[in-house]
Amino acid sequence: MTNKPQAYGGAPCSPSLGPDHLMHPELARLRRELRAACGEAGLPAGERARLVLAATLLAEPAIETGQEMSLETAMADRRLAVTFRLPEPVEQVRRNTLPLLPGAGDGATLSWHLTAGLSPQPAPLEDDAATREEMLALIARADALAQEQRELKHELAETNSGVLAMYVELEERDEQLRRAHTVIFRELEDALRPRPPAVPSWELAVQYSPTGTGSPTGGDLYDWFVLPDGHLHVTVVDAVGHGVTSTRHALTVTHAIRTLALEGHPFAGLIARTATTLATIEPDLMATVLLARLDPASGKMVLANGSRPPPVLVTAAGDARLLRAPVVGRGVGFPDPGSPELIQHTLGQGDAVLLYTDGLIESRRDLEEGQIRLLGHARALAGHPIDTLPAELVTRMHDVVLDADDTVVLAIRRTTTNALDVNRGRPPHR
């Protein structure tokens, strides 16, 4: 069913004195006819209210200025089509502000397509009564929307509470798992870190300090053992990177050096030979290496340095100095690996040598400053018991930590007493 288009406006007109005395007669007629079409289509009062208010906002300026406009309504397939034709185009920005949005466009014609109800719902004939009914419907709709919003917020709050509780539980489980993994890794690392070997007339001690209590395993590792000829061999390795991969790389290097040393390969070429051996097996492996070979009988010590910080010699008289190589070599995985020049020194009774990784001296992010402080602490601790010397050294060096890193400190001291019973069975200090 299509109603004939109705024209409204055309000339300014004084308001009527009837029930709609505050409204232009043409606008009042438009509202009555629009409500009649909505009533026949069975539109709910709330939807009717939004349509009538949108039509009023559009038509009132044109009617008040005497411009003509038209309204056409049609019913088809249980849908009510409402078409407004205004004298001037209505931009989309203004259309978006209407209580009931029309179809998109920028022209002078606006249209709505509304789903009809199951049965007619006639509107009151008087504008005041119809407006009151529509306002009550809008208020009821607003109340219903507010209630829906409150219920939705409540549901969301309950959902969020449940999700938060689940998240907290998962975080706790994840933290427990991380701690368990850390404990396992630390136990494995401790198992991999050898105890001080028994060397008559020598004292040996070690301190390993991880980056943090919950940090992953690192690449700082050491190895020491007595060769068949009675000489003590020491390896200190710092594999590039962090975590399990760096630990595996460090183990690979220490095991390769131990194997080559036990096979009798010359000490001077051990770093280069290790690099050649591992080049095809672990092409991505990079590690700095420091080797020491000590004759317990004479006290003669030989050092091969592959990109490591220089060891510290602490004399019985309380002096301390760095054992620098004239030319520092390069570690495994670096270009031209090896130690081109060896360092040789004979330790007297009471003399000690400190081997360490860079975590000991780089905690303040200043390598040179760290080495100066290390020498100062080494002098102050020259007569300190060997058992706790490495741990005390780490404590003093790490009074300020700006850059945490794994740290290994090995202390080897020549004594006049037999250290066999002192060192047998002692685990590395943590």
Tab-separated table of C-alpha atoms in Angstrom:
chain	number	residue	atom	x	y	z
A	1	MET	CA	0.000	0.000	0.000
A	2	THR	CA	1.348	3.387	-1.031
A	3	ASN	CA	-0.036	6.678	0.173
A	4	LYS	CA	-0.117	9.648	-2.135
A	5	PRO	CA	2.752	12.042	-1.400
A	6	GLN	CA	1.598	14.858	0.822
A	7	ALA	CA	3.002	18.377	0.421
A	8	TYR	CA	3.652	20.620	3.372
A	9	GLY	CA	4.657	24.238	3.793
A	10	GLY	CA	4.803	26.601	0.824
A	11	ALA	CA	4.263	29.871	2.704
A	12	PRO	CA	4.867	31.138	6.209
A	13	CYS	CA	1.833	30.701	8.375
A	14	SER	CA	0.808	31.837	11.828
A	15	PRO	CA	0.431	29.092	14.466
A	16	SER	CA	-3.015	27.708	15.097
A	17	LEU	CA	-4.935	28.238	18.332
A	18	GLY	CA	-5.961	24.589	18.764
A	19	PRO	CA	-4.380	21.865	20.865
A	20	ASP	CA	-1.228	22.208	18.770
A	21	HIS	CA	-1.129	26.013	19.254
A	22	LEU	CA	2.656	26.032	19.861
A	23	MET	CA	3.391	24.225	16.596
A	24	HIS	CA	3.041	25.270	12.972
A	25	PRO	CA	-0.173	23.763	11.533
A	26	GLU	CA	1.677	22.167	8.594
A	27	LEU	CA	4.183	20.554	10.932
A	28	ALA	CA	1.384	19.316	13.179
A	29	ARG	CA	-0.368	17.800	10.144
A	30	LEU	CA	2.853	16.096	9.021
A	31	ARG	CA	3.293	14.566	12.482
A	32	ARG	CA	-0.337	13.301	12.547
A	33	GLU	CA	-0.074	11.696	9.136
A	34	LEU	CA	3.287	10.139	9.931
A	35	ARG	CA	1.894	8.716	13.199
A	36	ALA	CA	-1.116	7.376	11.325
A	37	ALA	CA	1.172	5.520	8.897
A	38	CYS	CA	3.214	4.152	11.796
A	39	GLY	CA	0.036	3.045	13.605
A	40	GLU	CA	-1.250	1.171	10.576
A	41	ALA	CA	2.168	-0.520	10.187
A	42	GLY	CA	2.109	-1.564	13.855
A	43	LEU	CA	5.387	0.171	14.752
A	44	PRO	CA	6.138	0.241	18.512
A	45	ALA	CA	5.726	3.618	20.222
A	46	GLY	CA	9.464	3.909	20.856
A	47	GLU	CA	10.410	3.492	17.215
A	48	ARG	CA	7.550	5.763	16.161
A	49	ALA	CA	8.822	8.420	18.561
A	50	ARG	CA	12.305	8.395	17.047
A	51	LEU	CA	10.886	8.628	13.494
A	52	VAL	CA	8.502	11.494	14.355
A	53	LEU	CA	11.278	13.404	16.138
A	54	ALA	CA	13.653	12.934	13.197
A	55	ALA	CA	10.957	14.145	10.765
A	56	THR	CA	10.236	17.160	12.973
A	57	LEU	CA	13.884	18.186	13.102
A	58	LEU	CA	14.106	17.954	9.314
A	59	ALA	CA	10.783	19.537	8.373
A	60	GLU	CA	10.453	22.348	10.890
A	61	PRO	CA	13.138	24.685	9.413
A	62	ALA	CA	11.693	24.293	5.902
A	63	ILE	CA	8.079	24.787	6.959
A	64	GLU	CA	8.846	27.801	9.156
A	65	THR	CA	10.554	29.534	6.203
A	66	GLY	CA	7.726	28.737	3.752
A	67	GLN	CA	9.622	26.120	1.739
A	68	GLU	CA	7.850	23.121	0.340
A	69	MET	CA	8.615	19.510	1.258
A	70	SER	CA	6.770	16.221	0.867
A	71	LEU	CA	6.192	13.007	2.794
A	72	GLU	CA	5.439	9.631	1.205
A	73	THR	CA	4.771	6.357	3.013
A	74	ALA	CA	4.368	2.872	1.563
A	75	MET	CA	3.897	-0.657	2.922
A	76	ALA	CA	5.349	-3.696	1.143
A	77	ASP	CA	6.530	-7.086	2.397
A	78	ARG	CA	5.781	-6.080	5.999
A	79	ARG	CA	8.093	-3.106	5.787
A	80	LEU	CA	7.142	0.546	6.073
A	81	ALA	CA	9.010	2.853	3.696
A	82	VAL	CA	9.041	6.545	4.660
A	83	THR	CA	10.415	9.084	2.185
A	84	PHE	CA	11.090	12.774	2.844
A	85	ARG	CA	11.843	15.214	0.058
A	86	LEU	CA	13.293	18.466	1.336
A	87	PRO	CA	14.040	21.666	-0.555
A	88	GLU	CA	17.770	21.440	0.196
A	89	PRO	CA	20.234	18.553	0.439
A	90	VAL	CA	21.011	17.099	3.876
A	91	GLU	CA	24.647	16.160	4.403
A	92	GLN	CA	25.615	12.859	5.972
A	93	VAL	CA	27.054	14.638	9.011
A	94	ARG	CA	23.614	16.064	9.838
A	95	ARG	CA	21.883	12.760	9.054
A	96	ASN	CA	24.093	11.080	11.662
A	97	THR	CA	22.686	13.358	14.386
A	98	LEU	CA	19.052	12.323	13.820
A	99	PRO	CA	17.331	10.113	16.458
A	100	LEU	CA	16.549	7.534	13.761
A	101	LEU	CA	19.184	7.267	11.071
A	102	PRO	CA	17.946	7.378	7.455
A	103	GLY	CA	19.651	5.724	4.541
A	104	ALA	CA	23.101	6.994	3.625
A	105	GLY	CA	23.443	9.862	1.165
A	106	ASP	CA	23.861	13.593	0.797
A	107	GLY	CA	20.821	14.475	-1.332
A	108	ALA	CA	17.553	16.213	-0.498
A	109	THR	CA	15.659	12.903	-0.265
A	110	LEU	CA	15.779	10.901	2.951
A	111	SER	CA	14.248	7.470	3.429
A	112	TRP	CA	13.663	4.971	6.227
A	113	HIS	CA	12.710	1.319	5.909
A	114	LEU	CA	11.171	-0.055	9.092
A	115	THR	CA	9.955	-3.551	9.953
A	116	ALA	CA	6.190	-3.582	10.499
A	117	GLY	CA	4.529	-5.039	13.595
A	118	LEU	CA	2.137	-7.961	13.774
A	119	SER	CA	-0.918	-5.770	14.266
A	120	PRO	CA	-1.824	-2.060	14.009
A	121	GLN	CA	-0.918	0.175	16.953
A	122	PRO	CA	-2.869	3.412	16.469
A	123	ALA	CA	-1.372	6.537	18.016
A	124	PRO	CA	-3.468	9.101	19.961
A	125	LEU	CA	-4.948	11.771	17.699
A	126	GLU	CA	-3.846	14.693	19.849
A	127	ASP	CA	-0.194	15.610	19.515
A	128	ASP	CA	0.267	16.122	23.253
A	129	ALA	CA	-1.101	12.685	24.071
A	130	ALA	CA	0.879	11.031	21.284
A	131	THR	CA	4.031	12.829	22.352
A	132	ARG	CA	3.489	11.774	25.977
A	133	GLU	CA	3.055	8.140	24.914
A	134	GLU	CA	6.171	8.319	22.797
A	135	MET	CA	8.204	9.940	25.568
A	136	LEU	CA	7.166	7.230	28.024
A	137	ALA	CA	8.168	4.604	25.487
A	138	LEU	CA	11.549	6.251	25.016
A	139	ILE	CA	12.057	6.448	28.786
A	140	ALA	CA	11.156	2.775	29.129
A	141	ARG	CA	13.586	1.920	26.345
A	142	ALA	CA	16.314	3.986	28.031
A	143	ASP	CA	15.637	2.218	31.339
A	144	ALA	CA	15.818	-1.156	29.616
A	145	LEU	CA	19.108	-0.230	27.961
A	146	ALA	CA	20.492	0.988	31.284
A	147	GLN	CA	19.472	-2.282	32.938
A	148	GLU	CA	21.066	-4.268	30.127
A	149	GLN	CA	24.230	-2.227	30.558
A	150	ARG	CA	24.286	-2.879	34.300
A	151	GLU	CA	23.772	-6.601	33.743
A	152	LEU	CA	26.477	-6.612	31.087
A	153	LYS	CA	28.890	-4.814	33.413
A	154	HIS	CA	28.089	-7.323	36.140
A	155	GLU	CA	28.692	-10.233	33.780
A	156	LEU	CA	31.910	-8.640	32.576
A	157	ALA	CA	33.018	-8.047	36.164
A	158	GLU	CA	32.359	-11.698	37.034
A	159	THR	CA	34.076	-12.819	33.853
A	160	ASN	CA	37.038	-10.524	34.478
A	161	SER	CA	37.234	-11.729	38.071
A	162	GLY	CA	37.320	-15.320	36.887
A	163	VAL	CA	39.846	-14.530	34.164
A	164	LEU	CA	41.978	-12.592	36.649
A	165	ALA	CA	41.890	-15.457	39.122
A	166	MET	CA	42.842	-17.867	36.350
A	167	TYR	CA	45.612	-15.524	35.208
A	168	VAL	CA	46.978	-15.250	38.764
A	169	GLU	CA	46.882	-19.028	39.140
A	170	LEU	CA	48.663	-19.476	35.812
A	171	GLU	CA	51.260	-16.898	36.829
A	172	GLU	CA	51.836	-18.710	40.116
A	173	ARG	CA	52.190	-22.036	38.323
A	174	ASP	CA	54.500	-20.470	35.774
A	175	GLU	CA	56.635	-18.996	38.555
A	176	GLN	CA	56.758	-22.363	40.313
A	177	LEU	CA	57.788	-23.981	37.029
A	178	ARG	CA	60.482	-21.352	36.450
A	179	ARG	CA	61.831	-21.873	39.958
A	180	ALA	CA	61.801	-25.633	39.504
A	181	HIS	CA	63.657	-25.284	36.209
A	182	THR	CA	66.160	-22.938	37.837
A	183	VAL	CA	66.806	-25.416	40.656
A	184	ILE	CA	67.269	-28.232	38.151
A	185	PHE	CA	69.617	-26.162	36.005
A	186	ARG	CA	71.618	-25.067	39.043
A	187	GLU	CA	71.925	-28.641	40.269
A	188	LEU	CA	73.053	-29.708	36.818
A	189	GLU	CA	75.544	-26.842	36.694
A	190	ASP	CA	76.888	-27.731	40.128
A	191	ALA	CA	77.289	-31.304	38.942
A	192	LEU	CA	79.168	-30.026	35.903
A	193	ARG	CA	81.446	-27.741	37.941
A	194	PRO	CA	84.271	-29.984	39.177
A	195	ARG	CA	85.481	-30.002	42.773
A	196	PRO	CA	88.978	-28.689	43.465
A	197	PRO	CA	91.472	-31.455	42.667
A	198	ALA	CA	93.890	-32.617	45.354
A	199	VAL	CA	97.302	-31.035	44.733
A	200	PRO	CA	99.912	-31.448	47.505
A	201	SER	CA	101.223	-28.137	48.908
A	202	TRP	CA	98.564	-26.150	47.046
A	203	GLU	CA	95.182	-24.745	48.070
A	204	LEU	CA	92.346	-24.362	45.559
A	205	ALA	CA	88.924	-22.767	45.925
A	206	VAL	CA	86.163	-21.567	43.624
A	207	GLN	CA	83.147	-19.280	43.760
A	208	TYR	CA	80.366	-19.317	41.172
A	209	SER	CA	77.743	-16.559	41.366
A	210	PRO	CA	74.827	-16.679	38.889
A	211	THR	CA	73.333	-13.511	37.433
A	212	GLY	CA	70.355	-13.802	39.785
A	213	THR	CA	68.421	-16.310	41.840
A	214	GLY	CA	65.883	-16.766	39.065
A	215	SER	CA	68.182	-16.237	36.112
A	216	PRO	CA	68.749	-18.893	33.475
A	217	THR	CA	71.977	-20.819	33.268
A	218	GLY	CA	74.949	-19.023	31.804
A	219	GLY	CA	78.057	-19.650	29.764
A	220	ASP	CA	80.678	-19.160	32.514
A	221	LEU	CA	82.350	-22.504	33.215
A	222	TYR	CA	85.665	-23.844	34.426
A	223	ASP	CA	87.536	-27.118	34.552
A	224	TRP	CA	90.624	-28.215	36.490
A	225	PHE	CA	92.328	-31.579	36.698
A	226	VAL	CA	95.712	-33.177	37.242
A	227	LEU	CA	97.454	-34.483	34.136
A	228	PRO	CA	99.266	-37.845	34.091
A	229	ASP	CA	102.600	-36.019	34.541
A	230	GLY	CA	101.323	-34.425	37.762
A	231	HIS	CA	100.822	-30.927	36.344
A	232	LEU	CA	97.615	-29.067	37.166
A	233	HIS	CA	95.562	-27.911	34.174
A	234	VAL	CA	92.934	-25.149	34.544
A	235	THR	CA	90.398	-23.950	31.943
A	236	VAL	CA	88.136	-20.915	32.275
A	237	VAL	CA	85.496	-20.450	29.561
A	238	ASP	CA	82.920	-17.745	28.936
A	239	ALA	CA	80.633	-18.709	26.053
A	240	VAL	CA	78.878	-15.877	24.224
A	241	GLY	CA	75.153	-15.629	24.989
A	242	HIS	CA	72.915	-16.702	27.855
A	243	GLY	CA	70.803	-19.645	28.873
A	244	VAL	CA	71.064	-23.309	28.101
A	245	THR	CA	72.720	-22.808	24.701
A	246	SER	CA	75.641	-20.868	26.179
A	247	THR	CA	76.022	-23.491	28.922
A	248	ARG	CA	76.132	-26.238	26.293
A	249	HIS	CA	78.724	-24.285	24.284
A	250	ALA	CA	80.872	-23.756	27.377
A	251	LEU	CA	80.689	-27.477	28.187
A	252	THR	CA	81.638	-28.339	24.627
A	253	VAL	CA	84.749	-26.145	24.837
A	254	THR	CA	85.871	-27.410	28.263
A	255	HIS	CA	85.409	-31.044	27.257
A	256	ALA	CA	87.265	-30.526	23.988
A	257	ILE	CA	90.190	-28.853	25.795
A	258	ARG	CA	90.287	-31.594	28.447
A	259	THR	CA	90.372	-34.307	25.757
A	260	LEU	CA	93.120	-32.585	23.768
A	261	ALA	CA	95.151	-31.890	26.916
A	262	LEU	CA	94.935	-35.506	28.086
A	263	GLU	CA	95.967	-36.636	24.606
A	264	GLY	CA	99.172	-34.650	25.049
A	265	HIS	CA	98.668	-31.821	22.550
A	266	PRO	CA	101.065	-28.920	23.141
A	267	PHE	CA	99.769	-26.368	25.644
A	268	ALA	CA	100.653	-23.372	23.457
A	269	GLY	CA	98.360	-24.526	20.657
A	270	LEU	CA	95.415	-25.847	22.671
A	271	ILE	CA	93.073	-22.892	22.013
A	272	ALA	CA	93.734	-22.881	18.273
A	273	ARG	CA	93.445	-26.673	18.083
A	274	THR	CA	90.144	-26.582	19.985
A	275	ALA	CA	88.780	-23.929	17.616
A	276	THR	CA	89.735	-26.027	14.590
A	277	THR	CA	88.197	-29.152	16.098
A	278	LEU	CA	84.874	-27.479	16.893
A	279	ALA	CA	84.580	-25.332	13.754
A	280	THR	CA	82.584	-27.911	11.820
A	281	ILE	CA	80.744	-29.378	14.830
A	282	GLU	CA	79.557	-26.088	16.368
A	283	PRO	CA	79.930	-23.387	13.683
A	284	ASP	CA	77.978	-20.805	15.738
A	285	LEU	CA	79.959	-21.348	18.944
A	286	MET	CA	81.967	-18.404	20.268
A	287	ALA	CA	83.779	-18.440	23.608
A	288	THR	CA	86.665	-16.674	25.280
A	289	VAL	CA	89.170	-18.995	26.953
A	290	LEU	CA	91.929	-18.774	29.575
A	291	LEU	CA	94.239	-21.753	30.158
A	292	ALA	CA	96.700	-22.286	32.982
A	293	ARG	CA	99.293	-25.070	33.364
A	294	LEU	CA	100.967	-25.364	36.758
A	295	ASP	CA	103.901	-27.500	37.917
A	296	PRO	CA	103.126	-28.150	41.605
A	297	ALA	CA	106.701	-29.095	42.408
A	298	SER	CA	108.421	-25.977	41.085
A	299	GLY	CA	105.543	-23.515	41.181
A	300	LYS	CA	106.084	-22.656	37.505
A	301	MET	CA	102.878	-21.502	35.830
A	302	VAL	CA	102.155	-20.918	32.142
A	303	LEU	CA	99.073	-18.986	30.927
A	304	ALA	CA	97.438	-18.892	27.480
A	305	ASN	CA	94.892	-16.119	27.084
A	306	GLY	CA	92.206	-16.135	24.400
A	307	SER	CA	90.310	-12.819	24.872
A	308	ARG	CA	89.946	-13.201	28.666
A	309	PRO	CA	90.617	-10.591	31.393
A	310	PRO	CA	94.186	-10.963	32.725
A	311	PRO	CA	94.664	-13.085	35.874
A	312	VAL	CA	95.774	-11.448	39.141
A	313	LEU	CA	98.953	-12.441	40.942
A	314	VAL	CA	98.789	-11.925	44.714
A	315	THR	CA	102.143	-12.291	46.426
A	316	ALA	CA	102.781	-13.465	49.962
A	317	ALA	CA	103.976	-9.941	50.754
A	318	GLY	CA	100.530	-8.545	49.944
A	319	ASP	CA	101.226	-7.054	46.516
A	320	ALA	CA	98.903	-7.636	43.545
A	321	ARG	CA	99.312	-7.121	39.811
A	322	LEU	CA	97.754	-8.204	36.538
A	323	LEU	CA	99.470	-10.925	34.507
A	324	ARG	CA	99.032	-9.370	31.080
A	325	ALA	CA	100.175	-10.991	27.873
A	326	PRO	CA	102.153	-8.750	25.479
A	327	VAL	CA	99.693	-9.804	22.781
A	328	VAL	CA	96.225	-10.991	23.841
A	329	GLY	CA	94.986	-13.911	21.776
A	330	ARG	CA	91.498	-14.726	20.584
A	331	GLY	CA	89.025	-17.311	21.742
A	332	VAL	CA	87.218	-20.201	20.076
A	333	GLY	CA	84.969	-19.133	17.205
A	334	PHE	CA	86.834	-15.829	16.686
A	335	PRO	CA	89.005	-15.013	13.676
A	336	ASP	CA	92.598	-16.225	14.085
A	337	PRO	CA	91.986	-18.036	17.394
A	338	GLY	CA	94.813	-18.897	19.759
A	339	SER	CA	97.346	-17.352	22.118
A	340	PRO	CA	100.360	-16.026	20.203
A	341	GLU	CA	102.378	-15.273	23.359
A	342	LEU	CA	102.295	-17.189	26.632
A	343	ILE	CA	102.707	-15.756	30.126
A	344	GLN	CA	105.120	-17.500	32.466
A	345	HIS	CA	105.570	-16.950	36.184
A	346	THR	CA	106.841	-18.975	39.109
A	347	LEU	CA	104.742	-18.783	42.278
A	348	GLY	CA	106.582	-18.759	45.579
A	349	GLN	CA	105.294	-20.004	48.876
A	350	GLY	CA	102.252	-17.972	49.899
A	351	ASP	CA	101.737	-16.576	46.391
A	352	ALA	CA	98.290	-16.957	44.809
A	353	VAL	CA	96.776	-16.480	41.380
A	354	LEU	CA	93.171	-15.446	40.720
A	355	LEU	CA	91.423	-16.545	37.515
A	356	TYR	CA	87.969	-15.055	36.858
A	357	THR	CA	85.325	-14.205	34.306
A	358	ASP	CA	84.437	-10.643	33.306
A	359	GLY	CA	81.297	-10.616	35.463
A	360	LEU	CA	83.606	-9.932	38.416
A	361	ILE	CA	84.953	-6.624	37.076
A	362	GLU	CA	82.144	-5.319	34.845
A	363	SER	CA	79.359	-4.941	37.436
A	364	ARG	CA	79.761	-1.139	37.257
A	365	ARG	CA	80.058	-1.112	33.445
A	366	ASP	CA	83.655	0.145	33.604
A	367	LEU	CA	86.274	-2.504	32.855
A	368	GLU	CA	89.305	-0.409	33.769
A	369	GLU	CA	87.750	0.789	37.017
A	370	GLY	CA	86.815	-2.810	37.833
A	371	GLN	CA	90.380	-4.025	37.381
A	372	ILE	CA	91.701	-1.266	39.650
A	373	ARG	CA	89.197	-2.177	42.360
A	374	LEU	CA	90.025	-5.861	41.928
A	375	LEU	CA	93.715	-5.212	42.584
A	376	GLY	CA	92.840	-3.191	45.679
A	377	HIS	CA	90.636	-5.920	47.123
A	378	ALA	CA	93.161	-8.604	46.204
A	379	ARG	CA	95.848	-6.787	48.214
A	380	ALA	CA	93.490	-6.389	51.173
A	381	LEU	CA	92.629	-10.111	51.071
A	382	ALA	CA	96.169	-11.387	50.491
A	383	GLY	CA	96.223	-13.379	53.729
A	384	HIS	CA	92.560	-14.366	53.670
A	385	PRO	CA	91.738	-18.096	54.087
A	386	ILE	CA	91.565	-19.688	50.651
A	387	ASP	CA	88.241	-21.392	51.391
A	388	THR	CA	86.326	-18.116	51.476
A	389	LEU	CA	88.641	-15.878	49.459
A	390	PRO	CA	86.754	-16.149	46.133
A	391	ALA	CA	83.344	-15.583	47.773
A	392	GLU	CA	84.614	-12.594	49.772
A	393	LEU	CA	86.150	-11.131	46.635
A	394	VAL	CA	82.857	-11.393	44.756
A	395	THR	CA	80.963	-9.795	47.655
A	396	ARG	CA	83.297	-6.810	47.741
A	397	MET	CA	83.421	-6.373	43.972
A	398	HIS	CA	79.632	-6.562	43.626
A	399	ASP	CA	78.784	-3.909	46.212
A	400	VAL	CA	77.237	-1.945	43.331
A	401	VAL	CA	75.763	-3.912	40.429
A	402	LEU	CA	74.670	-1.942	37.382
A	403	ASP	CA	75.149	-4.827	34.957
A	404	ALA	CA	74.640	-8.298	36.443
A	405	ASP	CA	76.402	-11.255	34.855
A	406	ASP	CA	77.521	-14.737	35.810
A	407	THR	CA	80.792	-14.707	37.721
A	408	VAL	CA	83.435	-17.381	38.302
A	409	VAL	CA	86.489	-16.834	40.517
A	410	LEU	CA	89.203	-19.471	40.979
A	411	ALA	CA	91.897	-19.027	43.633
A	412	ILE	CA	95.098	-21.111	43.632
A	413	ARG	CA	97.686	-20.590	46.372
A	414	ARG	CA	101.024	-22.276	47.045
A	415	THR	CA	101.502	-23.239	50.708
A	416	THR	CA	104.035	-24.960	52.886
A	417	THR	CA	101.377	-27.401	54.119
A	418	ASN	CA	99.819	-30.328	52.347
A	419	ALA	CA	96.368	-29.264	51.154
A	420	LEU	CA	95.243	-32.795	50.257
A	421	ASP	CA	92.952	-33.213	53.241
A	422	VAL	CA	91.764	-29.611	53.063
A	423	ASN	CA	90.492	-29.821	49.515
A	424	ARG	CA	89.288	-33.395	49.223
A	425	GLY	CA	85.500	-33.526	48.838
A	426	ARG	CA	84.834	-29.796	49.079
A	427	PRO	CA	82.138	-28.607	46.641
A	428	PRO	CA	82.435	-25.239	44.894
A	429	HIS	CA	81.236	-22.351	47.035
A	430	ARG	CA	78.063	-20.580	45.864
